[in-house]
């Protein structure tokens, strides 16, 4: 993809990276969510580390390094994709070992991990451990279409960039359409598409669910046993898997807002595991009760 095309597709992300690169302040780990040119962005940044003929901070796209990176044939820029729906720990460990401490072309190495939600937790930890070493020149881009599937503890160690939509623009748009600021920003965070936001903004069910979820989060964060009762109330509103999925997504947004507190983080991780249980066919009620038990009573 040409630099100008990338700029047009993701103007805000583009500008931020332009400034990050100009100040030489690239972080070691990014999570790119959404599939709207996120791979192109990661690859372009990777090129900018190795390009021999940069235009400002951006790569030329034509030199040997740029071409090899585009062909995924450059030894210090590794693109990892799932095989049979999984990125195995052994594969990542092997790559890290072969990469060793210094790159072939220079001192820097870049990993681009596609469908990072399919990476085994141990693989993710092995990767993230590398960047925590003081001399590390390793840069990692984790790409996912759904950040809800990335473990919160992994997410918290990366800088997250969104690619599918502009949340603040969406939020302002919903506010302009008459929604309260808090509701607009929650719906903007929740919606994966513009169409979803538009259909939910007048949904009584959705805002009933938000209300019950907010109360549930309050109860959890004050370690109140009434949280169990609130699980029952939530469950009674959710008569199918789609609605239950919406509840999980709302709860994740709400708990994520509390990530600066230890209990908030515990609840968020607990919620993640509850969702996994639910995906493995444990009932919504049992999964959430288990989360409350683990997070509140013992957490
Ligand atoms: Zn180049």
CSV table of C-alpha atoms and ligand atoms in Angstrom, one decimal:
chain,number,residue,atom,x,y,z
A,1,UNK,CA,0.0,0.0,0.0
A,2,UNK,CA,1.2,3.5,-0.9
A,3,UNK,CA,1.9,5.9,1.9
A,4,UNK,CA,-0.8,8.3,0.7
A,5,UNK,CA,-3.4,5.6,0.6
A,6,UNK,CA,-2.5,4.7,4.2
A,7,UNK,CA,-2.8,8.3,5.2
A,8,UNK,CA,-6.2,8.6,3.7
A,9,UNK,CA,-7.5,5.4,5.2
A,10,UNK,CA,-6.3,6.1,8.8
A,11,UNK,CA,-5.5,9.8,9.0
A,12,UNK,CA,-5.4,9.9,12.8
A,13,UNK,CA,-3.3,6.8,13.4
A,14,UNK,CA,-1.1,7.9,10.5
A,15,UNK,CA,-0.5,11.3,12.0
A,16,UNK,CA,0.3,9.8,15.5
A,17,UNK,CA,2.8,7.5,14.1
A,18,UNK,CA,4.3,10.2,12.0
A,19,UNK,CA,5.0,12.1,15.2
A,20,UNK,CA,6.1,9.1,17.1
A,21,UNK,CA,8.6,8.2,14.4
A,22,UNK,CA,9.8,11.8,14.1
A,23,UNK,CA,10.6,11.9,17.8
A,24,UNK,CA,12.1,8.4,17.6
A,25,UNK,CA,9.7,7.3,20.4
A,26,UNK,CA,8.4,4.0,19.0
A,27,UNK,CA,7.1,1.7,21.8
A,28,UNK,CA,8.2,-1.9,21.9
A,29,UNK,CA,4.7,-3.4,21.8
A,30,UNK,CA,1.5,-2.4,20.1
A,31,UNK,CA,-1.9,-4.0,19.8
A,32,UNK,CA,-3.6,-3.0,16.5
A,33,UNK,CA,-7.3,-3.8,16.7
A,34,UNK,CA,-9.6,-3.9,13.7
A,35,UNK,CA,-8.5,-5.0,10.3
A,36,UNK,CA,-8.8,-1.7,8.5
A,37,UNK,CA,-5.3,-1.2,7.2
A,38,UNK,CA,-3.7,-2.3,10.4
A,39,UNK,CA,-1.3,-4.8,8.8
A,40,UNK,CA,-0.3,-2.2,6.2
A,41,UNK,CA,0.4,0.2,9.1
A,42,UNK,CA,2.6,-2.3,10.9
A,43,UNK,CA,4.5,-3.2,7.8
A,44,UNK,CA,5.0,0.4,6.9
A,45,UNK,CA,6.4,1.1,10.3
A,46,UNK,CA,8.6,-1.9,10.0
A,47,UNK,CA,9.9,-0.7,6.6
A,48,UNK,CA,10.6,2.7,8.2
A,49,UNK,CA,13.1,1.0,10.5
A,50,UNK,CA,15.1,-0.4,7.7
A,51,UNK,CA,14.5,1.7,4.6
A,52,UNK,CA,17.6,3.0,2.9
A,53,UNK,CA,15.9,6.0,1.2
A,54,UNK,CA,13.3,7.3,3.6
A,55,UNK,CA,11.1,10.3,2.6
A,56,UNK,CA,10.9,12.1,5.9
A,57,UNK,CA,10.0,9.4,8.5
A,58,UNK,CA,8.2,7.2,6.0
A,59,UNK,CA,9.8,4.4,3.8
A,60,UNK,CA,10.4,4.8,0.1
A,61,UNK,CA,8.7,1.5,-0.7
A,62,UNK,CA,11.2,0.8,-3.4
A,63,UNK,CA,14.6,0.0,-1.9
A,64,UNK,CA,15.9,-3.5,-1.3
A,65,UNK,CA,14.7,-3.5,2.4
A,66,UNK,CA,11.3,-2.1,1.5
A,67,UNK,CA,10.7,-4.7,-1.2
A,68,UNK,CA,11.9,-7.6,0.8
A,69,UNK,CA,9.7,-6.6,3.8
A,70,UNK,CA,6.7,-6.3,1.4
A,71,UNK,CA,7.4,-9.8,0.2
A,72,UNK,CA,7.8,-11.0,3.8
A,73,UNK,CA,11.2,-12.2,2.9
A,74,UNK,CA,13.3,-9.9,5.1
A,75,UNK,CA,15.1,-11.7,7.9
A,76,UNK,CA,14.6,-9.1,10.6
A,77,UNK,CA,10.9,-8.5,10.0
A,78,UNK,CA,9.0,-11.6,10.8
A,79,UNK,CA,5.3,-12.0,10.1
A,80,UNK,CA,3.6,-14.7,12.1
A,81,UNK,CA,0.2,-16.1,11.2
A,82,UNK,CA,-1.8,-18.9,12.8
A,83,UNK,CA,-1.4,-22.4,11.5
A,84,UNK,CA,-4.5,-24.5,11.9
A,85,UNK,CA,-6.2,-21.8,13.9
A,86,UNK,CA,-3.4,-21.5,16.5
A,87,UNK,CA,0.0,-19.8,17.0
A,88,UNK,CA,1.9,-22.3,19.0
A,89,UNK,CA,4.3,-21.4,21.8
A,90,UNK,CA,7.0,-23.6,20.3
A,91,UNK,CA,6.9,-21.6,17.1
A,92,UNK,CA,7.3,-18.3,18.8
A,93,UNK,CA,10.1,-19.6,21.0
A,94,UNK,CA,11.9,-21.0,18.0
A,95,UNK,CA,11.6,-17.7,16.2
A,96,UNK,CA,13.0,-15.9,19.2
A,97,UNK,CA,15.8,-18.3,19.5
A,98,UNK,CA,16.8,-18.0,15.8
A,99,UNK,CA,16.5,-14.3,16.0
A,100,UNK,CA,18.9,-14.4,19.0
A,101,UNK,CA,20.0,-11.2,20.5
A,102,UNK,CA,21.0,-9.2,17.4
A,103,UNK,CA,19.4,-8.9,14.0
A,104,UNK,CA,20.9,-9.9,10.7
A,105,UNK,CA,20.4,-6.6,9.0
A,106,UNK,CA,20.9,-4.3,11.9
A,107,UNK,CA,20.2,-4.3,15.6
A,108,UNK,CA,16.5,-4.1,15.4
A,109,UNK,CA,13.9,-6.8,14.9
A,110,UNK,CA,10.2,-6.5,14.2
A,111,UNK,CA,7.5,-9.1,14.8
A,112,UNK,CA,4.1,-8.7,13.2
A,113,UNK,CA,1.7,-11.2,14.7
A,114,UNK,CA,-1.5,-11.6,12.7
A,115,UNK,CA,-4.7,-12.9,14.4
A,116,UNK,CA,-2.9,-12.5,17.7
A,117,UNK,CA,-6.0,-13.7,19.6
A,118,UNK,CA,-5.0,-17.2,18.3
A,119,UNK,CA,-1.6,-17.0,20.1
A,120,UNK,CA,-1.2,-19.3,23.1
A,121,UNK,CA,-0.8,-17.3,26.3
A,122,UNK,CA,2.7,-18.7,26.9
A,123,UNK,CA,3.7,-17.6,23.4
A,124,UNK,CA,2.5,-14.1,24.1
A,125,UNK,CA,4.4,-14.0,27.4
A,126,UNK,CA,7.6,-15.2,25.8
A,127,UNK,CA,7.3,-12.4,23.3
A,128,UNK,CA,6.5,-9.7,25.7
A,129,UNK,CA,9.3,-10.8,28.0
A,130,UNK,CA,11.8,-10.1,25.3
A,131,UNK,CA,10.8,-6.4,25.1
A,132,UNK,CA,11.2,-6.0,28.8
A,133,UNK,CA,14.9,-6.7,28.6
A,134,UNK,CA,16.8,-3.4,28.9
A,135,UNK,CA,18.8,-3.6,25.7
A,136,UNK,CA,15.9,-4.8,23.7
A,137,UNK,CA,15.6,-3.5,20.1
A,138,UNK,CA,12.6,-5.7,19.4
A,139,UNK,CA,9.3,-4.2,18.2
A,140,UNK,CA,6.1,-6.2,18.3
A,141,UNK,CA,2.8,-5.5,16.5
A,142,UNK,CA,-0.1,-7.7,17.7
A,143,UNK,CA,-3.0,-7.5,15.2
A,144,UNK,CA,-6.5,-8.6,16.0
A,145,UNK,CA,-10.0,-8.0,14.6
A,146,UNK,CA,-11.5,-8.4,18.1
A,147,UNK,CA,-9.6,-7.1,21.1
A,148,UNK,CA,-12.1,-8.7,23.4
A,149,UNK,CA,-10.3,-12.0,22.6
A,150,UNK,CA,-7.0,-10.7,23.8
A,151,UNK,CA,-6.2,-11.4,27.5
A,152,UNK,CA,-6.4,-8.2,29.5
A,153,UNK,CA,-3.0,-8.8,31.0
A,154,UNK,CA,-1.4,-9.0,27.6
A,155,UNK,CA,-3.4,-5.9,26.5
A,156,UNK,CA,-2.2,-3.9,29.4
A,157,UNK,CA,1.4,-4.4,28.4
A,158,UNK,CA,0.9,-3.0,24.9
A,159,UNK,CA,-0.1,0.3,23.5
A,160,UNK,CA,-3.4,-0.2,21.7
A,161,UNK,CA,-4.3,1.4,18.4
A,162,UNK,CA,-7.8,1.0,16.9
A,163,UNK,CA,-8.2,0.7,13.2
A,164,UNK,CA,-11.9,0.0,12.4
A,165,UNK,CA,-13.6,3.1,13.5
A,166,UNK,CA,-13.1,6.5,15.1
A,167,UNK,CA,-14.6,6.2,18.5
A,168,UNK,CA,-14.6,9.8,19.5
A,169,UNK,CA,-16.1,10.9,16.2
A,170,UNK,CA,-18.7,8.2,16.7
A,171,UNK,CA,-19.4,9.3,20.2
A,172,UNK,CA,-19.8,12.9,19.2
A,173,UNK,CA,-22.1,11.8,16.4
A,174,UNK,CA,-24.3,9.9,18.9
A,175,UNK,CA,-24.3,12.8,21.3
A,176,UNK,CA,-25.4,15.1,18.5
A,177,UNK,CA,-28.2,12.7,17.8
A,178,UNK,CA,-29.4,13.4,21.3
A,179,UNK,CA,-27.7,10.8,23.5
A,180,UNK,CA,-26.2,11.6,26.9
A,181,UNK,CA,-22.4,11.8,26.9
A,182,UNK,CA,-21.8,8.7,29.1
A,183,UNK,CA,-24.2,6.6,27.1
A,184,UNK,CA,-22.8,7.9,23.8
A,185,UNK,CA,-19.2,7.0,24.8
A,186,UNK,CA,-20.2,3.6,26.0
A,187,UNK,CA,-22.1,2.8,22.9
A,188,UNK,CA,-19.2,4.1,20.8
A,189,UNK,CA,-16.8,1.9,22.6
A,190,UNK,CA,-19.2,-1.1,22.3
A,191,UNK,CA,-20.1,-0.8,18.7
A,192,UNK,CA,-18.0,-2.7,16.2
A,193,UNK,CA,-19.6,-1.0,13.2
A,194,UNK,CA,-21.4,2.2,12.5
A,195,UNK,CA,-24.5,0.2,11.7
A,196,UNK,CA,-24.5,-1.5,15.1
A,197,UNK,CA,-24.3,1.9,16.8
A,198,UNK,CA,-27.2,3.2,14.8
A,199,UNK,CA,-29.4,0.3,15.5
A,200,UNK,CA,-28.6,0.2,19.3
A,201,UNK,CA,-29.0,3.9,20.0
A,202,UNK,CA,-32.8,3.6,20.2
A,203,UNK,CA,-32.8,0.1,21.8
A,204,UNK,CA,-34.4,0.1,25.2
A,205,UNK,CA,-33.1,-3.4,25.7
A,206,UNK,CA,-29.5,-2.3,25.2
A,207,UNK,CA,-29.8,0.5,27.8
A,208,UNK,CA,-31.6,-1.7,30.3
A,209,UNK,CA,-28.7,-4.1,29.9
A,210,UNK,CA,-26.2,-1.2,30.4
A,211,UNK,CA,-28.0,-0.2,33.6
A,212,UNK,CA,-27.9,-3.7,35.1
A,213,UNK,CA,-24.3,-4.1,34.0
A,214,UNK,CA,-23.2,-0.8,35.6
A,215,UNK,CA,-24.9,-1.9,38.9
A,216,UNK,CA,-23.2,-5.3,38.7
A,217,UNK,CA,-19.8,-3.7,38.3
A,218,UNK,CA,-20.4,-1.4,41.2
A,219,UNK,CA,-21.4,-4.3,43.4
A,220,UNK,CA,-18.3,-6.3,42.3
A,221,UNK,CA,-16.0,-3.4,43.0
A,222,UNK,CA,-17.4,-2.9,46.5
A,223,UNK,CA,-17.1,-6.7,47.1
A,224,UNK,CA,-20.9,-6.8,47.8
A,225,UNK,CA,-22.5,-10.3,47.9
A,226,UNK,CA,-25.5,-8.7,46.2
A,227,UNK,CA,-23.5,-9.2,43.0
A,228,UNK,CA,-24.8,-12.8,42.9
A,229,UNK,CA,-28.3,-11.5,42.9
A,230,UNK,CA,-27.4,-9.1,40.1
A,231,UNK,CA,-26.1,-12.0,38.0
A,232,UNK,CA,-29.6,-13.5,38.3
A,233,UNK,CA,-31.2,-10.3,37.2
A,234,UNK,CA,-28.9,-9.9,34.3
A,235,UNK,CA,-29.5,-13.6,33.3
A,236,UNK,CA,-33.2,-13.1,33.2
A,237,UNK,CA,-32.8,-10.4,30.7
A,238,UNK,CA,-30.6,-12.4,28.4
A,239,UNK,CA,-32.5,-15.2,26.7
A,240,UNK,CA,-30.1,-16.0,23.9
A,241,UNK,CA,-26.4,-16.3,23.2
A,242,UNK,CA,-26.2,-13.0,21.2
A,243,UNK,CA,-27.6,-11.0,24.1
A,244,UNK,CA,-25.3,-12.8,26.5
A,245,UNK,CA,-22.4,-11.9,24.3
A,246,UNK,CA,-23.4,-8.3,24.3
A,247,UNK,CA,-23.5,-8.4,28.1
A,248,UNK,CA,-19.9,-9.7,28.2
A,249,UNK,CA,-18.8,-6.9,25.9
A,250,UNK,CA,-20.5,-4.2,28.0
A,251,UNK,CA,-19.0,-5.7,31.2
A,252,UNK,CA,-15.6,-5.7,29.7
A,253,UNK,CA,-15.8,-2.0,28.8
A,254,UNK,CA,-17.0,-1.2,32.3
A,255,UNK,CA,-14.4,-3.2,34.1
A,256,UNK,CA,-11.7,-2.0,31.8
A,257,UNK,CA,-12.5,1.5,33.0
A,258,UNK,CA,-11.4,0.3,36.4
A,259,UNK,CA,-8.1,-1.2,35.3
A,260,UNK,CA,-6.1,1.1,37.4
A,261,UNK,CA,-7.3,-0.7,40.5
A,262,UNK,CA,-6.1,-4.1,41.6
A,263,UNK,CA,-9.7,-5.3,42.1
A,264,UNK,CA,-10.7,-3.9,38.7
A,265,UNK,CA,-7.9,-5.9,37.0
A,266,UNK,CA,-8.9,-9.1,39.0
A,267,UNK,CA,-12.5,-8.7,37.9
A,268,UNK,CA,-11.4,-8.0,34.3
A,269,UNK,CA,-9.3,-11.2,34.1
A,270,UNK,CA,-12.1,-13.1,35.9
A,271,UNK,CA,-14.6,-11.8,33.3
A,272,UNK,CA,-12.3,-13.0,30.5
A,273,UNK,CA,-12.2,-16.5,32.0
A,274,UNK,CA,-16.0,-16.5,32.5
A,275,UNK,CA,-16.4,-15.6,28.9
A,276,UNK,CA,-14.1,-18.5,27.9
A,277,UNK,CA,-16.2,-20.9,30.1
A,278,UNK,CA,-19.4,-19.6,28.5
A,279,UNK,CA,-17.9,-20.1,25.1
A,280,UNK,CA,-17.2,-23.7,26.2
A,281,UNK,CA,-20.9,-24.0,26.9
A,282,UNK,CA,-21.1,-23.3,30.6
A,283,UNK,CA,-24.3,-21.3,31.2
A,284,UNK,CA,-24.0,-17.5,31.4
A,285,UNK,CA,-25.3,-17.5,35.0
A,286,UNK,CA,-22.8,-20.2,36.2
A,287,UNK,CA,-19.9,-18.6,34.4
A,288,UNK,CA,-20.6,-15.2,35.8
A,289,UNK,CA,-21.3,-16.5,39.3
A,290,UNK,CA,-17.9,-18.3,39.2
A,291,UNK,CA,-16.3,-15.0,38.2
A,292,UNK,CA,-17.9,-13.3,41.2
A,293,UNK,CA,-16.8,-16.1,43.5
A,294,UNK,CA,-13.2,-16.0,42.2
A,295,UNK,CA,-12.8,-12.2,42.0
A,296,UNK,CA,-14.7,-10.9,44.9
A,297,UNK,CA,-14.5,-13.6,47.6
A,298,UNK,CA,-11.0,-14.7,47.0
A,299,UNK,CA,-9.5,-11.9,44.9
B,1,LIG,ZN1,12.9,1.9,1.2
